Amino acid sequence: MPATATSHPHTPPALPTAPARPEQDHPRTAAGQVPVFWLALLATPIAAGANAPVLILPDMARSLGVGAATASWLVMAFAWAMAVGTPLVAGLLRRRGLRAALRLSGALVLAGTVLVTLSPWLPLALAGRAAQAAGGAGLVTSAMSLAGSARRMGVISAGFGMLGASGPLLGEWLTGILSWRAALAVSAISLLAVAKVGRYAREVPPAEDRFDARGAALLTAFATALVLLPTAPAYATAPAVIAGALLTWHVSRRPEGFVPLKLLRTPAFRTSALLALAASTSYFTLLFAVPQLLADRAGWSKGDVGTGQLVALLVGAALSWFFAAASSRIGRGAVRVVLVALGVAAAGTAAATSWGPLLLVAMGTAVFTATGSNAVLSVHAATSAPEQARATAIGLFTLCYQLGGAFGPAIATALVLS
């Protein structure tokens, strides 16, 4: 399962950074801003850790004494916890500030890594992967909230895409020289940045309103059902409908709760989140479909497919940074037109062509679109939200992007892999 990114912008009022104008990029780090290197180190290792199991599932299954299909639950648990953990930690960020979010997220990553590294049993390893993912989601959300500009957000998103692309080969290499457990511990590298970023935190006044536990629970249930929907539609459809209806009812009764109604009514937020969902779904569909298309249509070998895919993903992710850096000069409307046009072109090209290099161009364009959307549209979503809802906007936007990681592989399976 690919990492999503994963995964925003102007700092909420409770966050400990000097304010930065959302569309302005600074050639040097402004006073009070966290250096972008530390933000990237905080956020991006989770992408490599998420994709590390792709090529080593058989090794993991043999070590744990289970079948490969059962071992794949380690991937599903990670994807689920990453998705539901993002808005939950964003809620903590909104109420308690950066220091609390960093402490909890770092503790989850550390505890999860210890479990994954030492546990001889699958259930404990599953708990460890879920803790790693939830903690990683919190670190990503914290880094995004401190970015402050599309250019700095672009560094995080591009790094996320590049490490995600390298994750499978990195996981295979670490398994060969150490073990598969070392491959799954890669995300713990982010802990090196926690203390450094935490220096920029300051105390946050306690929130005056009561925590909306029911809203958090309903959003978690709804997100869980959506994540499971592509793989188990018969079991997840009814829960998704029920949880969605209950969440809608709850938001209407408590409009300032865990999911602010004013945020959902903000057109720029809705547009940005839906475009990110579409771009992410398209990218993850092609990520799983193009390798099979290269083998079936172009007759490429497995080695050629792996090398070509890696190059396409790295180039697309790297180019997205230049797009993010230039986005403030292009303008919001033009940025959205470019992203939509390239996303449609990537999907159409992959559907129509049988020439190998052009399929790789489609994949590179798809990762460019998804990573660029994550970098630029996250800034649009958060800075268009009310001041008190910006941390929540980051969490909900990222949740939409994460859902593409659940929908895309299912679409690829239905269209190509089945």
Tab-separated table of C-alpha atoms in Angstrom:
chain	number	residue	atom	x	y	z
A	1	MET	CA	0.000	0.000	0.000
A	2	PRO	CA	1.526	3.308	-0.968
A	3	ALA	CA	2.104	6.091	1.362
A	4	THR	CA	0.192	9.051	1.035
A	5	ALA	CA	1.182	12.038	1.698
A	6	THR	CA	1.495	12.253	1.841
A	7	SER	CA	0.476	14.735	2.936
A	8	HIS	CA	-0.456	22.242	4.470
A	9	PRO	CA	0.088	25.606	5.248
A	10	HIS	CA	-0.685	28.633	7.211
A	11	THR	CA	-0.166	28.156	10.926
A	12	PRO	CA	-3.312	28.112	13.097
A	13	PRO	CA	-3.411	30.777	15.787
A	14	ALA	CA	-2.577	28.241	18.493
A	15	LEU	CA	0.550	27.087	16.739
A	16	PRO	CA	3.942	28.361	17.786
A	17	THR	CA	5.326	29.966	14.698
A	18	ALA	CA	5.530	33.461	13.388
A	19	PRO	CA	2.683	34.067	10.974
A	20	ALA	CA	3.448	33.922	7.284
A	21	ARG	CA	1.323	35.143	4.456
A	22	PRO	CA	-0.119	32.026	2.838
A	23	GLU	CA	0.759	32.719	-0.771
A	24	GLN	CA	4.141	34.333	-0.169
A	25	ASP	CA	7.387	32.402	-0.311
A	26	HIS	CA	10.445	33.567	1.556
A	27	PRO	CA	13.943	33.097	0.178
A	28	ARG	CA	15.270	32.580	3.678
A	29	THR	CA	13.678	31.159	6.787
A	30	ALA	CA	11.741	33.882	8.558
A	31	ALA	CA	12.354	34.527	12.234
A	32	GLY	CA	10.499	31.971	14.310
A	33	GLN	CA	9.970	29.538	11.433
A	34	VAL	CA	11.197	25.983	11.694
A	35	PRO	CA	13.905	25.334	9.053
A	36	VAL	CA	12.273	23.349	6.283
A	37	PHE	CA	14.897	20.590	6.549
A	38	TRP	CA	13.587	19.660	9.984
A	39	LEU	CA	9.993	19.750	8.778
A	40	ALA	CA	10.876	17.413	5.911
A	41	LEU	CA	12.738	15.076	8.264
A	42	LEU	CA	9.738	15.096	10.599
A	43	ALA	CA	7.215	14.248	7.871
A	44	THR	CA	8.795	12.228	5.077
A	45	PRO	CA	10.229	9.021	6.654
A	46	ILE	CA	6.685	7.760	7.167
A	47	ALA	CA	6.326	7.530	3.377
A	48	ALA	CA	9.269	5.148	3.076
A	49	GLY	CA	8.039	3.117	6.032
A	50	ALA	CA	4.566	2.839	4.556
A	51	ASN	CA	5.792	1.477	1.216
A	52	ALA	CA	8.585	-0.703	2.620
A	53	PRO	CA	6.418	-3.895	2.770
A	54	VAL	CA	5.542	-3.855	-0.948
A	55	LEU	CA	8.316	-6.259	-2.027
A	56	ILE	CA	8.921	-8.114	1.229
A	57	LEU	CA	5.478	-9.453	2.178
A	58	PRO	CA	6.588	-13.100	1.608
A	59	ASP	CA	9.502	-12.615	4.024
A	60	MET	CA	7.200	-11.082	6.595
A	61	ALA	CA	4.675	-13.899	6.206
A	62	ARG	CA	7.304	-16.638	6.621
A	63	SER	CA	8.769	-14.995	9.704
A	64	LEU	CA	5.372	-14.644	11.377
A	65	GLY	CA	4.194	-18.106	10.313
A	66	VAL	CA	1.187	-16.871	8.325
A	67	GLY	CA	0.155	-16.688	4.694
A	68	ALA	CA	0.937	-13.719	2.475
A	69	ALA	CA	-2.728	-12.677	2.406
A	70	THR	CA	-2.805	-12.599	6.205
A	71	ALA	CA	0.475	-10.688	6.361
A	72	SER	CA	-1.015	-8.065	4.055
A	73	TRP	CA	-3.119	-6.936	7.010
A	74	LEU	CA	0.040	-5.199	8.200
A	75	VAL	CA	-0.353	-2.956	5.149
A	76	MET	CA	-4.087	-2.460	5.678
A	77	ALA	CA	-3.633	-1.620	9.367
A	78	PHE	CA	-1.092	1.023	8.474
A	79	ALA	CA	-3.316	2.599	5.817
A	80	TRP	CA	-6.323	2.634	8.150
A	81	ALA	CA	-4.458	4.185	11.074
A	82	MET	CA	-2.836	6.779	8.822
A	83	ALA	CA	-6.250	7.823	7.513
A	84	VAL	CA	-8.149	7.991	10.798
A	85	GLY	CA	-5.183	9.270	12.798
A	86	THR	CA	-4.776	12.379	10.656
A	87	PRO	CA	-7.982	14.235	11.642
A	88	LEU	CA	-7.715	13.011	15.243
A	89	VAL	CA	-4.222	14.417	15.744
A	90	ALA	CA	-5.289	17.574	13.905
A	91	GLY	CA	-7.998	17.938	16.539
A	92	LEU	CA	-5.360	17.616	19.256
A	93	LEU	CA	-3.235	20.177	17.438
A	94	ARG	CA	-6.173	22.555	17.315
A	95	ARG	CA	-6.983	22.247	21.020
A	96	ARG	CA	-3.640	21.629	22.725
A	97	GLY	CA	-1.049	22.947	20.305
A	98	LEU	CA	2.126	21.673	18.734
A	99	ARG	CA	3.909	20.419	21.846
A	100	ALA	CA	1.157	17.992	22.833
A	101	ALA	CA	0.752	16.752	19.259
A	102	LEU	CA	4.492	16.135	18.887
A	103	ARG	CA	4.743	14.312	22.214
A	104	LEU	CA	1.839	11.994	21.491
A	105	SER	CA	2.860	11.362	17.876
A	106	GLY	CA	6.481	10.703	18.764
A	107	ALA	CA	5.470	8.319	21.554
A	108	LEU	CA	3.200	6.394	19.161
A	109	VAL	CA	5.932	6.078	16.527
A	110	LEU	CA	8.456	4.914	19.132
A	111	ALA	CA	6.095	2.405	20.775
A	112	GLY	CA	4.918	1.096	17.415
A	113	THR	CA	8.466	0.644	16.178
A	114	VAL	CA	9.414	-1.300	19.311
A	115	LEU	CA	6.424	-3.610	18.840
A	116	VAL	CA	7.135	-4.181	15.152
A	117	THR	CA	10.812	-4.798	15.832
A	118	LEU	CA	10.396	-7.253	18.723
A	119	SER	CA	6.981	-8.902	18.428
A	120	PRO	CA	6.958	-12.526	17.236
A	121	TRP	CA	3.162	-12.493	16.854
A	122	LEU	CA	1.054	-10.929	14.129
A	123	PRO	CA	-1.533	-9.270	16.432
A	124	LEU	CA	1.159	-7.308	18.280
A	125	ALA	CA	2.880	-6.453	15.003
A	126	LEU	CA	-0.472	-5.155	13.695
A	127	ALA	CA	-0.847	-2.966	16.775
A	128	GLY	CA	2.686	-1.708	16.228
A	129	ARG	CA	2.068	-0.801	12.589
A	130	ALA	CA	-1.151	0.994	13.526
A	131	ALA	CA	0.686	2.970	16.221
A	132	GLN	CA	3.473	3.857	13.775
A	133	ALA	CA	0.927	5.103	11.248
A	134	ALA	CA	-1.140	7.118	13.719
A	135	GLY	CA	1.995	8.722	15.122
A	136	GLY	CA	3.342	9.361	11.642
A	137	ALA	CA	0.068	11.010	10.668
A	138	GLY	CA	0.490	13.352	13.607
A	139	LEU	CA	4.062	14.227	12.651
A	140	VAL	CA	2.999	14.891	9.045
A	141	THR	CA	0.117	17.086	10.176
A	142	SER	CA	2.410	19.011	12.535
A	143	ALA	CA	4.961	19.588	9.778
A	144	MET	CA	2.272	20.751	7.368
A	145	SER	CA	0.861	23.191	9.882
A	146	LEU	CA	4.289	24.793	10.243
A	147	ALA	CA	5.151	25.046	6.548
A	148	GLY	CA	3.771	28.564	6.082
A	149	SER	CA	4.073	28.771	2.278
A	150	ALA	CA	3.500	26.714	-0.842
A	151	ARG	CA	7.249	26.595	-1.513
A	152	ARG	CA	8.052	25.093	1.883
A	153	MET	CA	5.037	22.812	1.608
A	154	GLY	CA	6.370	21.724	-1.773
A	155	VAL	CA	9.640	20.593	-0.190
A	156	ILE	CA	7.708	18.380	2.225
A	157	SER	CA	5.390	16.961	-0.430
A	158	ALA	CA	8.180	16.340	-2.937
A	159	GLY	CA	10.242	14.603	-0.276
A	160	PHE	CA	7.203	12.563	0.669
A	161	GLY	CA	6.713	11.473	-2.926
A	162	MET	CA	10.374	10.643	-3.496
A	163	LEU	CA	10.762	8.608	-0.306
A	164	GLY	CA	7.472	6.879	-1.018
A	165	ALA	CA	8.749	5.924	-4.462
A	166	SER	CA	12.006	4.609	-2.981
A	167	GLY	CA	10.294	2.759	-0.139
A	168	PRO	CA	9.831	-0.652	-1.814
A	169	LEU	CA	13.454	-0.916	-2.963
A	170	LEU	CA	14.720	0.438	0.359
A	171	GLY	CA	12.619	-2.147	2.189
A	172	GLU	CA	13.964	-4.958	0.016
A	173	TRP	CA	17.557	-3.780	0.538
A	174	LEU	CA	17.222	-3.548	4.335
A	175	THR	CA	15.574	-6.956	4.442
A	176	GLY	CA	18.479	-8.422	2.506
A	177	ILE	CA	21.206	-7.065	4.775
A	178	LEU	CA	19.327	-6.962	8.117
A	179	SER	CA	15.696	-8.112	8.331
A	180	TRP	CA	12.192	-7.124	7.324
A	181	ARG	CA	11.739	-5.659	10.801
A	182	ALA	CA	14.474	-3.119	10.080
A	183	ALA	CA	12.624	-2.169	6.891
A	184	LEU	CA	9.442	-1.464	8.857
A	185	ALA	CA	11.382	0.626	11.388
A	186	VAL	CA	12.450	3.233	8.803
A	187	SER	CA	9.706	5.651	9.835
A	188	ALA	CA	11.350	6.020	13.263
A	189	ILE	CA	13.979	8.254	11.611
A	190	SER	CA	11.432	11.056	11.959
A	191	LEU	CA	11.987	10.995	15.737
A	192	LEU	CA	15.322	12.733	15.143
A	193	ALA	CA	13.403	15.908	14.278
A	194	VAL	CA	10.829	15.868	17.072
A	195	ALA	CA	12.966	17.617	19.688
A	196	LYS	CA	14.263	20.186	17.209
A	197	VAL	CA	10.770	21.107	15.982
A	198	GLY	CA	9.474	21.039	19.547
A	199	ARG	CA	11.783	23.951	20.431
A	200	TYR	CA	9.472	26.150	18.397
A	201	ALA	CA	6.453	25.133	20.459
A	202	ARG	CA	4.985	27.247	23.210
A	203	GLU	CA	2.191	26.748	25.663
A	204	VAL	CA	-1.341	26.999	24.319
A	205	PRO	CA	-4.241	28.325	26.411
A	206	PRO	CA	-6.731	25.568	27.256
A	207	ALA	CA	-9.700	25.451	24.912
A	208	GLU	CA	-12.832	26.903	26.415
A	209	ASP	CA	-15.244	24.602	24.592
A	210	ARG	CA	-15.859	20.984	25.556
A	211	PHE	CA	-14.146	18.360	23.396
A	212	ASP	CA	-16.540	16.926	20.823
A	213	ALA	CA	-15.954	13.230	21.535
A	214	ARG	CA	-19.061	12.144	19.635
A	215	GLY	CA	-17.995	14.046	16.523
A	216	ALA	CA	-14.504	12.527	16.701
A	217	ALA	CA	-15.957	9.028	17.088
A	218	LEU	CA	-18.374	9.469	14.195
A	219	LEU	CA	-15.659	10.835	11.898
A	220	THR	CA	-13.416	7.905	12.831
A	221	ALA	CA	-16.201	5.424	12.082
A	222	PHE	CA	-17.003	7.107	8.770
A	223	ALA	CA	-13.355	7.205	7.687
A	224	THR	CA	-12.880	3.566	8.702
A	225	ALA	CA	-15.848	2.463	6.632
A	226	LEU	CA	-14.612	4.462	3.624
A	227	VAL	CA	-11.140	2.897	3.881
A	228	LEU	CA	-12.662	-0.597	3.956
A	229	LEU	CA	-15.237	0.145	1.257
A	230	PRO	CA	-13.058	-0.784	-1.770
A	231	THR	CA	-11.885	-4.112	-0.337
A	232	ALA	CA	-15.057	-5.194	1.490
A	233	PRO	CA	-17.995	-3.353	-0.087
A	234	ALA	CA	-20.565	-5.870	1.112
A	235	TYR	CA	-19.631	-5.216	4.739
A	236	ALA	CA	-18.599	-1.564	4.596
A	237	THR	CA	-21.359	0.042	2.500
A	238	ALA	CA	-24.070	0.055	5.161
A	239	PRO	CA	-21.723	1.266	7.947
A	240	ALA	CA	-20.422	4.028	5.646
A	241	VAL	CA	-23.956	5.245	4.888
A	242	ILE	CA	-25.043	5.075	8.525
A	243	ALA	CA	-21.893	6.746	9.870
A	244	GLY	CA	-22.095	9.439	7.179
A	245	ALA	CA	-25.722	10.185	8.001
A	246	LEU	CA	-25.053	10.305	11.741
A	247	LEU	CA	-22.026	12.544	11.224
A	248	THR	CA	-24.078	14.917	9.050
A	249	TRP	CA	-26.793	15.069	11.701
A	250	HIS	CA	-24.251	15.659	14.446
A	251	VAL	CA	-22.481	18.457	12.574
A	252	SER	CA	-25.784	20.233	12.044
A	253	ARG	CA	-26.496	20.023	15.789
A	254	ARG	CA	-22.991	21.013	16.875
A	255	PRO	CA	-21.614	23.251	14.113
A	256	GLU	CA	-18.527	24.293	16.105
A	257	GLY	CA	-17.565	20.746	17.046
A	258	PHE	CA	-14.886	18.359	15.843
A	259	VAL	CA	-15.926	18.898	12.201
A	260	PRO	CA	-16.793	22.610	11.925
A	261	LEU	CA	-19.794	23.320	9.735
A	262	LYS	CA	-18.352	26.683	8.705
A	263	LEU	CA	-15.319	24.898	7.278
A	264	LEU	CA	-17.466	22.500	5.241
A	265	ARG	CA	-19.369	25.478	3.844
A	266	THR	CA	-16.167	27.190	2.661
A	267	PRO	CA	-16.075	26.750	-1.160
A	268	ALA	CA	-12.282	26.943	-1.434
A	269	PHE	CA	-11.863	24.203	1.155
A	270	ARG	CA	-14.395	21.900	-0.503
A	271	THR	CA	-12.898	22.426	-3.956
A	272	SER	CA	-9.339	21.864	-2.772
A	273	ALA	CA	-10.199	18.732	-0.786
A	274	LEU	CA	-12.204	17.153	-3.626
A	275	LEU	CA	-9.512	17.910	-6.210
A	276	ALA	CA	-6.906	16.364	-3.908
A	277	LEU	CA	-9.072	13.260	-3.527
A	278	ALA	CA	-9.429	12.967	-7.310
A	279	ALA	CA	-5.703	13.499	-7.954
A	280	SER	CA	-4.727	11.013	-5.252
A	281	THR	CA	-7.164	8.373	-6.497
A	282	SER	CA	-5.884	8.745	-10.059
A	283	TYR	CA	-2.260	8.518	-8.950
A	284	PHE	CA	-2.708	5.409	-6.823
A	285	THR	CA	-4.765	3.766	-9.560
A	286	LEU	CA	-1.928	4.263	-12.048
A	287	LEU	CA	0.695	3.305	-9.463
A	288	PHE	CA	-0.801	-0.183	-9.318
A	289	ALA	CA	-2.058	-0.438	-12.906
A	290	VAL	CA	0.875	0.852	-14.976
A	291	PRO	CA	3.340	-1.926	-14.015
A	292	GLN	CA	0.857	-4.516	-15.255
A	293	LEU	CA	0.142	-2.459	-18.377
A	294	LEU	CA	3.878	-2.235	-19.111
A	295	ALA	CA	4.160	-6.010	-18.877
A	296	ASP	CA	1.003	-6.775	-20.869
A	297	ARG	CA	1.044	-4.064	-23.543
A	298	ALA	CA	4.746	-3.302	-23.945
A	299	GLY	CA	6.257	-6.654	-22.955
A	300	TRP	CA	8.630	-5.157	-20.383
A	301	SER	CA	10.455	-7.402	-17.913
A	302	LYS	CA	9.927	-7.093	-14.170
A	303	GLY	CA	13.315	-5.413	-13.727
A	304	ASP	CA	12.654	-2.872	-16.482
A	305	VAL	CA	9.246	-2.115	-15.018
A	306	GLY	CA	10.678	-1.517	-11.536
A	307	THR	CA	13.477	0.723	-12.773
A	308	GLY	CA	11.264	2.714	-15.110
A	309	GLN	CA	8.581	3.198	-12.496
A	310	LEU	CA	11.081	4.389	-9.907
A	311	VAL	CA	12.586	6.961	-12.298
A	312	ALA	CA	9.148	8.227	-13.330
A	313	LEU	CA	8.028	8.624	-9.716
A	314	LEU	CA	11.206	10.375	-8.608
A	315	VAL	CA	11.152	12.817	-11.533
A	316	GLY	CA	7.453	13.597	-11.108
A	317	ALA	CA	7.804	14.178	-7.368
A	318	ALA	CA	10.880	16.375	-7.824
A	319	LEU	CA	9.227	18.515	-10.506
A	320	SER	CA	6.231	19.099	-8.267
A	321	TRP	CA	8.430	21.222	-5.994
A	322	PHE	CA	9.092	23.696	-8.821
A	323	PHE	CA	5.367	23.870	-9.471
A	324	ALA	CA	4.654	24.506	-5.790
A	325	ALA	CA	7.338	27.191	-5.661
A	326	ALA	CA	5.804	28.983	-8.667
A	327	SER	CA	2.173	28.517	-7.635
A	328	SER	CA	1.834	31.860	-5.850
A	329	ARG	CA	2.762	33.665	-9.079
A	330	ILE	CA	0.491	31.525	-11.240
A	331	GLY	CA	-2.687	32.175	-9.262
A	332	ARG	CA	-5.210	29.827	-7.694
A	333	GLY	CA	-7.489	29.476	-10.694
A	334	ALA	CA	-4.664	28.687	-13.084
A	335	VAL	CA	-3.132	26.216	-10.623
A	336	ARG	CA	-6.371	24.262	-10.471
A	337	VAL	CA	-6.740	24.273	-14.253
A	338	VAL	CA	-3.190	22.922	-14.649
A	339	LEU	CA	-3.718	20.194	-12.069
A	340	VAL	CA	-7.045	19.079	-13.515
A	341	ALA	CA	-5.751	19.122	-17.094
A	342	LEU	CA	-2.635	17.123	-16.261
A	343	GLY	CA	-4.606	14.653	-14.150
A	344	VAL	CA	-7.062	13.996	-16.967
A	345	ALA	CA	-4.211	13.736	-19.482
A	346	ALA	CA	-2.363	11.197	-17.321
A	347	ALA	CA	-5.417	8.966	-16.925
A	348	GLY	CA	-6.370	9.249	-20.593
A	349	THR	CA	-2.852	8.486	-21.780
A	350	ALA	CA	-2.593	5.396	-19.588
A	351	ALA	CA	-5.926	4.138	-20.875
A	352	ALA	CA	-5.117	4.693	-24.559
A	353	THR	CA	-1.429	3.968	-25.127
A	354	SER	CA	0.541	0.725	-25.328
A	355	TRP	CA	3.968	2.372	-25.724
A	356	GLY	CA	6.068	1.815	-22.619
A	357	PRO	CA	7.775	5.227	-22.342
A	358	LEU	CA	4.454	7.011	-22.707
A	359	LEU	CA	2.966	4.888	-19.919
A	360	LEU	CA	5.832	6.006	-17.713
A	361	VAL	CA	5.175	9.628	-18.668
A	362	ALA	CA	1.558	9.109	-17.598
A	363	MET	CA	2.719	7.746	-14.242
A	364	GLY	CA	5.188	10.595	-13.732
A	365	THR	CA	2.469	13.104	-14.590
A	366	ALA	CA	0.100	11.442	-12.133
A	367	VAL	CA	2.568	11.650	-9.241
A	368	PHE	CA	3.366	15.252	-10.219
A	369	THR	CA	-0.348	16.083	-10.094
A	370	ALA	CA	-0.962	14.301	-6.793
A	371	THR	CA	2.126	15.678	-5.062
A	372	GLY	CA	1.536	19.150	-6.464
A	373	SER	CA	-2.072	19.021	-5.286
A	374	ASN	CA	-0.959	18.025	-1.828
A	375	ALA	CA	1.520	20.884	-1.665
A	376	VAL	CA	-0.504	23.689	-3.201
A	377	LEU	CA	-4.155	22.859	-2.560
A	378	SER	CA	-3.454	22.169	1.098
A	379	VAL	CA	-2.336	25.782	1.410
A	380	HIS	CA	-5.491	26.921	-0.374
A	381	ALA	CA	-7.682	24.764	1.871
A	382	ALA	CA	-6.177	25.876	5.160
A	383	THR	CA	-5.776	29.582	4.429
A	384	SER	CA	-9.351	29.828	3.211
A	385	ALA	CA	-10.651	28.301	6.438
A	386	PRO	CA	-11.656	30.312	9.502
A	387	GLU	CA	-8.726	31.031	11.833
A	388	GLN	CA	-9.845	28.621	14.532
A	389	ALA	CA	-10.423	25.788	12.042
A	390	ARG	CA	-7.111	25.761	10.182
A	391	ALA	CA	-5.604	22.790	12.016
A	392	THR	CA	-8.838	20.902	11.396
A	393	ALA	CA	-8.720	21.911	7.726
A	394	ILE	CA	-5.271	20.344	7.450
A	395	GLY	CA	-6.522	17.103	8.974
A	396	LEU	CA	-9.648	16.829	6.840
A	397	PHE	CA	-7.808	17.784	3.646
A	398	THR	CA	-5.173	15.127	4.315
A	399	LEU	CA	-7.871	12.584	5.094
A	400	CYS	CA	-9.344	13.187	1.626
A	401	TYR	CA	-5.917	12.666	0.083
A	402	GLN	CA	-5.402	9.477	2.110
A	403	LEU	CA	-8.695	8.039	0.882
A	404	GLY	CA	-7.245	8.045	-2.635
A	405	GLY	CA	-4.753	5.470	-1.375
A	406	ALA	CA	-7.676	3.179	-0.533
A	407	PHE	CA	-9.763	3.818	-3.646
A	408	GLY	CA	-6.964	3.763	-6.238
A	409	PRO	CA	-5.714	0.173	-5.766
A	410	ALA	CA	-9.292	-1.118	-5.801
A	411	ILE	CA	-9.981	0.652	-9.106
A	412	ALA	CA	-6.739	-0.713	-10.562
A	413	THR	CA	-7.704	-4.216	-9.485
A	414	ALA	CA	-11.125	-3.928	-11.087
A	415	LEU	CA	-9.843	-2.469	-14.369
A	416	VAL	CA	-6.459	-4.110	-14.888
A	417	LEU	CA	-5.292	-6.556	-12.245
A	418	SER	CA	-8.323	-8.865	-11.994
